[in-house]
Coordinates of C-alpha atoms in Angstrom, one line a residue:
M1 CA -18.0 69.4 63.1
S2 CA -21.0 69.1 65.3
Y3 CA -21.9 66.1 67.4
R4 CA -25.1 65.1 69.1
I5 CA -26.2 62.3 71.4
E6 CA -29.7 60.8 71.5
H7 CA -31.4 58.3 73.6
D8 CA -31.9 55.1 71.6
D9 CA -35.6 54.3 72.2
S10 CA -35.5 51.4 69.7
A11 CA -34.1 49.0 72.3
I12 CA -36.4 47.6 74.9
R13 CA -35.0 48.4 78.3
E14 CA -35.7 46.2 81.4
S15 CA -35.9 47.9 84.8
F16 CA -32.3 47.3 85.7
G17 CA -31.0 47.1 82.1
P18 CA -28.6 49.4 80.3
Y19 CA -29.4 52.7 78.6
Y20 CA -28.5 53.0 75.0
F21 CA -27.6 56.1 73.0
R22 CA -26.7 57.0 69.4
I23 CA -23.9 59.5 68.7
Y24 CA -24.0 61.5 65.4
K25 CA -21.4 63.6 63.7
D26 CA -22.8 66.1 61.3
D27 CA -26.1 64.1 61.2
Q28 CA -24.3 60.8 60.4
L29 CA -24.5 58.0 63.0
I30 CA -20.9 57.2 64.1
A31 CA -21.3 55.3 67.3
R32 CA -23.5 53.6 69.9
Y33 CA -22.9 54.4 73.5
W34 CA -24.4 52.5 76.5
H35 CA -24.2 52.6 80.3
D36 CA -25.7 50.4 83.0
Y37 CA -28.5 51.7 85.2
R38 CA -26.1 53.1 87.8
G39 CA -23.6 54.5 85.4
D40 CA -20.8 52.2 86.8
D41 CA -20.2 50.3 83.6
Y42 CA -20.3 51.9 80.1
G43 CA -18.8 51.6 76.6
I44 CA -18.9 52.8 73.1
E45 CA -19.0 50.9 69.8
F46 CA -18.0 52.8 66.7
L47 CA -19.6 51.9 63.4
K48 CA -16.1 52.2 61.8
A49 CA -13.7 50.1 63.8
T50 CA -11.2 52.0 65.8
T51 CA -8.7 50.8 68.3
Q52 CA -8.5 53.6 70.8
K53 CA -8.1 53.4 74.5
W54 CA -11.2 54.7 76.4
P55 CA -9.9 57.8 78.2
F56 CA -12.8 58.5 80.5
R57 CA -13.1 57.4 84.2
V58 CA -16.8 58.1 84.8
I59 CA -19.9 58.6 82.7
S60 CA -20.1 62.3 83.5
D61 CA -16.7 62.8 81.8
F62 CA -18.5 61.9 78.5
I63 CA -22.1 63.0 78.7
E64 CA -24.0 65.5 80.7
G65 CA -27.6 66.5 81.1
G66 CA -30.5 64.1 81.4
G67 CA -33.7 64.4 83.3
P68 CA -35.1 67.8 82.4
E69 CA -31.9 68.8 80.7
P70 CA -31.1 67.7 77.1
L71 CA -28.2 65.2 76.8
K72 CA -25.0 66.5 75.3
L73 CA -21.4 65.4 74.9
T74 CA -18.9 67.1 77.2
Q75 CA -16.1 69.2 75.8
W76 CA -13.8 66.3 76.6
A77 CA -16.0 63.9 74.6
V78 CA -16.0 66.2 71.6
A79 CA -12.2 66.6 71.8
Y80 CA -11.9 62.8 72.0
L81 CA -14.2 62.2 69.0
D82 CA -12.5 65.0 67.0
G83 CA -9.2 63.0 67.4
L84 CA -10.6 59.8 66.0
D85 CA -11.2 58.7 62.4
T86 CA -14.9 58.2 62.8
D87 CA -16.1 58.8 59.3
V88 CA -18.2 55.9 58.0
A89 CA -18.8 57.1 54.5

């Protein structure tokens, strides 16, 4: 399985508004991820309902990169997603 995270440019972002991302598994959208402008508050919404406890303390436990570096999921994020039933088909 391969995962990727992309910035969701479809949402209009206000100057102090949250950032939105799409998470894909093998080219299929499985979740939407967001964080506030400081990275203090964040969450994930799966397209297929799951009831899992969010295991991450800070945003950098889930995504890395940004700025000049491409965004990617951390090894812990991939392990977390691999353990969930995220198939939407």
